[in-house]
PDB file of C-alpha atoms in Angstrom:
ATOM      1  CA  UNK V 130     -15.988 -20.793 -38.964  1.00 69.00           C
ATOM      2  CA  UNK V 131     -19.460 -21.540 -37.530  1.00 73.00           C
ATOM      3  CA  UNK V 132     -18.017 -24.381 -35.332  1.00 79.00           C
ATOM      4  CA  UNK V 133     -15.329 -21.990 -34.091  1.00 80.00           C
ATOM      5  CA  UNK V 134     -17.895 -19.355 -33.231  1.00 77.00           C
ATOM      6  CA  UNK V 135     -20.063 -21.826 -31.424  1.00 80.00           C
ATOM      7  CA  UNK V 136     -17.065 -22.991 -29.475  1.00 84.00           C
ATOM      8  CA  UNK V 137     -16.016 -19.525 -28.525  1.00 84.00           C
ATOM      9  CA  UNK V 138     -19.634 -18.692 -27.372  1.00 82.00           C
ATOM     10  CA  UNK V 139     -19.734 -21.881 -25.333  1.00 83.00           C
ATOM     11  CA  UNK V 140     -16.423 -21.176 -23.677  1.00 87.00           C
ATOM     12  CA  UNK V 141     -17.569 -17.632 -22.692  1.00 84.00           C
ATOM     13  CA  UNK V 142     -20.904 -19.034 -21.390  1.00 83.00           C
ATOM     14  CA  UNK V 143     -18.889 -21.518 -19.271  1.00 86.00           C
ATOM     15  CA  UNK V 144     -16.832 -18.639 -17.876  1.00 85.00           C
ATOM     16  CA  UNK V 145     -20.176 -16.809 -16.980  1.00 81.00           C
ATOM     17  CA  UNK V 146     -21.710 -19.913 -15.439  1.00 82.00           C
ATOM     18  CA  UNK V 147     -18.483 -20.338 -13.447  1.00 84.00           C
ATOM     19  CA  UNK V 148     -18.881 -16.991 -11.797  1.00 85.00           C
ATOM     20  CA  UNK V 149     -17.522 -14.557 -14.457  1.00 81.00           C
ATOM     21  CA  UNK V 150     -19.780 -11.767 -15.339  1.00 85.00           C
ATOM     22  CA  UNK V 151     -20.229  -9.560 -18.390  1.00 86.00           C
ATOM     23  CA  UNK V 152     -19.901  -5.896 -17.864  1.00 89.00           C
ATOM     24  CA  UNK V 153     -23.017  -3.612 -17.966  1.00 91.00           C
ATOM     25  CA  UNK V 154     -22.013  -2.471 -21.461  1.00 91.00           C
ATOM     26  CA  UNK V 155     -21.780  -6.077 -22.630  1.00 89.00           C
ATOM     27  CA  UNK V 156     -25.077  -6.943 -21.188  1.00 88.00           C
ATOM     28  CA  UNK V 157     -26.711  -3.920 -22.973  1.00 89.00           C
ATOM     29  CA  UNK V 158     -25.093  -4.929 -26.207  1.00 86.00           C
ATOM     30  CA  UNK V 159     -26.236  -8.540 -25.843  1.00 84.00           C
ATOM     31  CA  UNK V 160     -29.786  -7.345 -25.045  1.00 84.00           C
ATOM     32  CA  UNK V 161     -29.875  -5.142 -28.124  1.00 84.00           C
ATOM     33  CA  UNK V 162     -28.490  -7.777 -30.454  1.00 80.00           C
ATOM     34  CA  UNK V 163     -30.833 -10.430 -29.132  1.00 79.00           C
ATOM     35  CA  UNK V 164     -33.740  -8.218 -30.292  1.00 81.00           C
ATOM     36  CA  UNK V 165     -32.038  -6.911 -33.565  1.00 76.00           C
ATOM     37  CA  UNK V 166     -32.308  -7.988 -37.135  1.00 72.00           C
ATOM     38  CA  UNK V 167     -29.964 -10.911 -37.707  1.00 71.00           C
ATOM     39  CA  UNK V 168     -27.741 -10.012 -40.642  1.00 74.00           C
ATOM     40  CA  UNK V 169     -23.991  -9.283 -40.988  1.00 76.00           C
ATOM     41  CA  UNK V 170     -24.652  -5.659 -41.736  1.00 79.00           C
ATOM     42  CA  UNK V 171     -26.932  -5.233 -38.691  1.00 78.00           C
ATOM     43  CA  UNK V 172     -24.344  -6.791 -36.425  1.00 79.00           C
ATOM     44  CA  UNK V 173     -21.729  -4.571 -37.924  1.00 82.00           C
ATOM     45  CA  UNK V 174     -23.761  -1.501 -37.238  1.00 84.00           C
ATOM     46  CA  UNK V 175     -24.155  -2.485 -33.601  1.00 83.00           C
ATOM     47  CA  UNK V 176     -20.560  -3.340 -33.157  1.00 86.00           C
ATOM     48  CA  UNK V 177     -19.362   0.018 -34.616  1.00 87.00           C
ATOM     49  CA  UNK V 178     -21.172   1.957 -31.855  1.00 85.00           C
ATOM     50  CA  UNK V 179     -19.877  -0.066 -28.863  1.00 89.00           C
ATOM     51  CA  UNK V 180     -17.934   2.014 -26.266  1.00 91.00           C
ATOM     52  CA  UNK V 181     -14.243   1.203 -25.678  1.00 92.00           C
ATOM     53  CA  UNK V 182     -14.997  -0.558 -22.417  1.00 91.00           C
ATOM     54  CA  UNK V 183     -17.101  -3.040 -24.289  1.00 91.00           C
ATOM     55  CA  UNK V 184     -14.391  -3.500 -26.974  1.00 91.00           C
ATOM     56  CA  UNK V 185     -11.971  -4.450 -24.197  1.00 91.00           C
ATOM     57  CA  UNK V 186     -14.323  -7.263 -22.990  1.00 89.00           C
ATOM     58  CA  UNK V 187     -14.674 -10.850 -24.028  1.00 87.00           C
ATOM     59  CA  UNK V 188     -18.079 -10.636 -25.630  1.00 87.00           C
ATOM     60  CA  UNK V 189     -16.764  -8.616 -28.563  1.00 88.00           C
ATOM     61  CA  UNK V 190     -14.305 -11.462 -29.287  1.00 86.00           C
ATOM     62  CA  UNK V 191     -17.248 -13.701 -30.001  1.00 83.00           C
ATOM     63  CA  UNK V 192     -19.463 -11.120 -31.774  1.00 83.00           C
ATOM     64  CA  UNK V 193     -16.860  -9.655 -34.108  1.00 83.00           C
ATOM     65  CA  UNK V 194     -16.504 -12.852 -36.157  1.00 82.00           C
ATOM     66  CA  UNK V 195     -20.277 -13.394 -36.075  1.00 79.00           C
ATOM     67  CA  UNK V 196     -20.742 -10.592 -38.509  1.00 77.00           C
ATOM     68  CA  UNK V 197     -18.602 -12.448 -41.087  1.00 78.00           C
ATOM     69  CA  UNK V 198     -20.360 -15.689 -40.393  1.00 76.00           C
ATOM     70  CA  UNK V 199     -23.866 -14.042 -40.727  1.00 75.00           C
ATOM     71  CA  UNK V 200     -22.767 -12.654 -44.189  1.00 74.00           C
ATOM     72  CA  UNK V 201     -21.899 -16.062 -45.341  1.00 72.00           C
ATOM     73  CA  UNK V 202     -24.176 -18.161 -47.529  1.00 52.00           C
ATOM     74  CA  UNK V 203     -25.016 -20.869 -44.888  1.00 54.00           C
ATOM     75  CA  UNK V 204     -25.934 -19.292 -41.556  1.00 55.00           C
ATOM     76  CA  UNK V 205     -28.334 -21.996 -40.496  1.00 56.00           C
ATOM     77  CA  UNK V 206     -26.244 -23.174 -37.585  1.00 55.00           C
ATOM     78  CA  UNK V 207     -25.004 -19.756 -36.307  1.00 57.00           C
ATOM     79  CA  UNK V 208     -28.365 -18.119 -35.632  1.00 60.00           C
ATOM     80  CA  UNK V 209     -29.571 -20.572 -32.979  1.00 64.00           C
ATOM     81  CA  UNK V 210     -26.128 -20.626 -31.368  1.00 62.00           C
ATOM     82  CA  UNK V 211     -25.695 -16.877 -31.142  1.00 66.00           C
ATOM     83  CA  UNK V 212     -29.319 -16.236 -30.197  1.00 64.00           C
ATOM     84  CA  UNK V 213     -29.133 -18.637 -27.422  1.00 67.00           C
ATOM     85  CA  UNK V 214     -25.784 -17.124 -26.268  1.00 65.00           C
ATOM     86  CA  UNK V 215     -27.259 -13.496 -26.285  1.00 66.00           C
ATOM     87  CA  UNK V 216     -30.431 -14.555 -24.622  1.00 65.00           C
ATOM     88  CA  UNK V 217     -28.459 -16.441 -21.856  1.00 65.00           C
ATOM     89  CA  UNK V 218     -26.287 -13.255 -21.385  1.00 57.00           C
ATOM     90  CA  UNK V 219     -29.445 -11.127 -21.207  1.00 53.00           C
ATOM     91  CA  UNK V 220     -31.120 -13.540 -18.728  1.00 60.00           C
ATOM     92  CA  UNK V 221     -28.110 -13.378 -16.378  1.00 56.00           C
ATOM     93  CA  UNK V 222     -28.560  -9.735 -16.112  1.00 52.00           C
ATOM     94  CA  UNK V 223     -32.231  -9.812 -15.258  1.00 51.00           C
ATOM     95  CA  UNK V 224     -33.278  -8.474 -18.650  1.00 49.00           C
TER      96      UNK V 224
END
């Protein structure tokens, strides 16, 4: 599942690098998560409170499974991948 999560994050980053852009709500979510506690329960709490406009975006498709991965026993590979992804998203927004 970690490999799939990393692949999905890379695909979305490539879309952003190719001219796609996260919505303002997605940027705010990424900024908050990049600074948040990295646990499955923390991710779930953040994701519960996102507006419908963010739920309709592509970022949520990457972050939703991240909570499951973060709750698993071996998360050594997912933290760097997700953190890099979220930092990249924030950097694109000028945050």
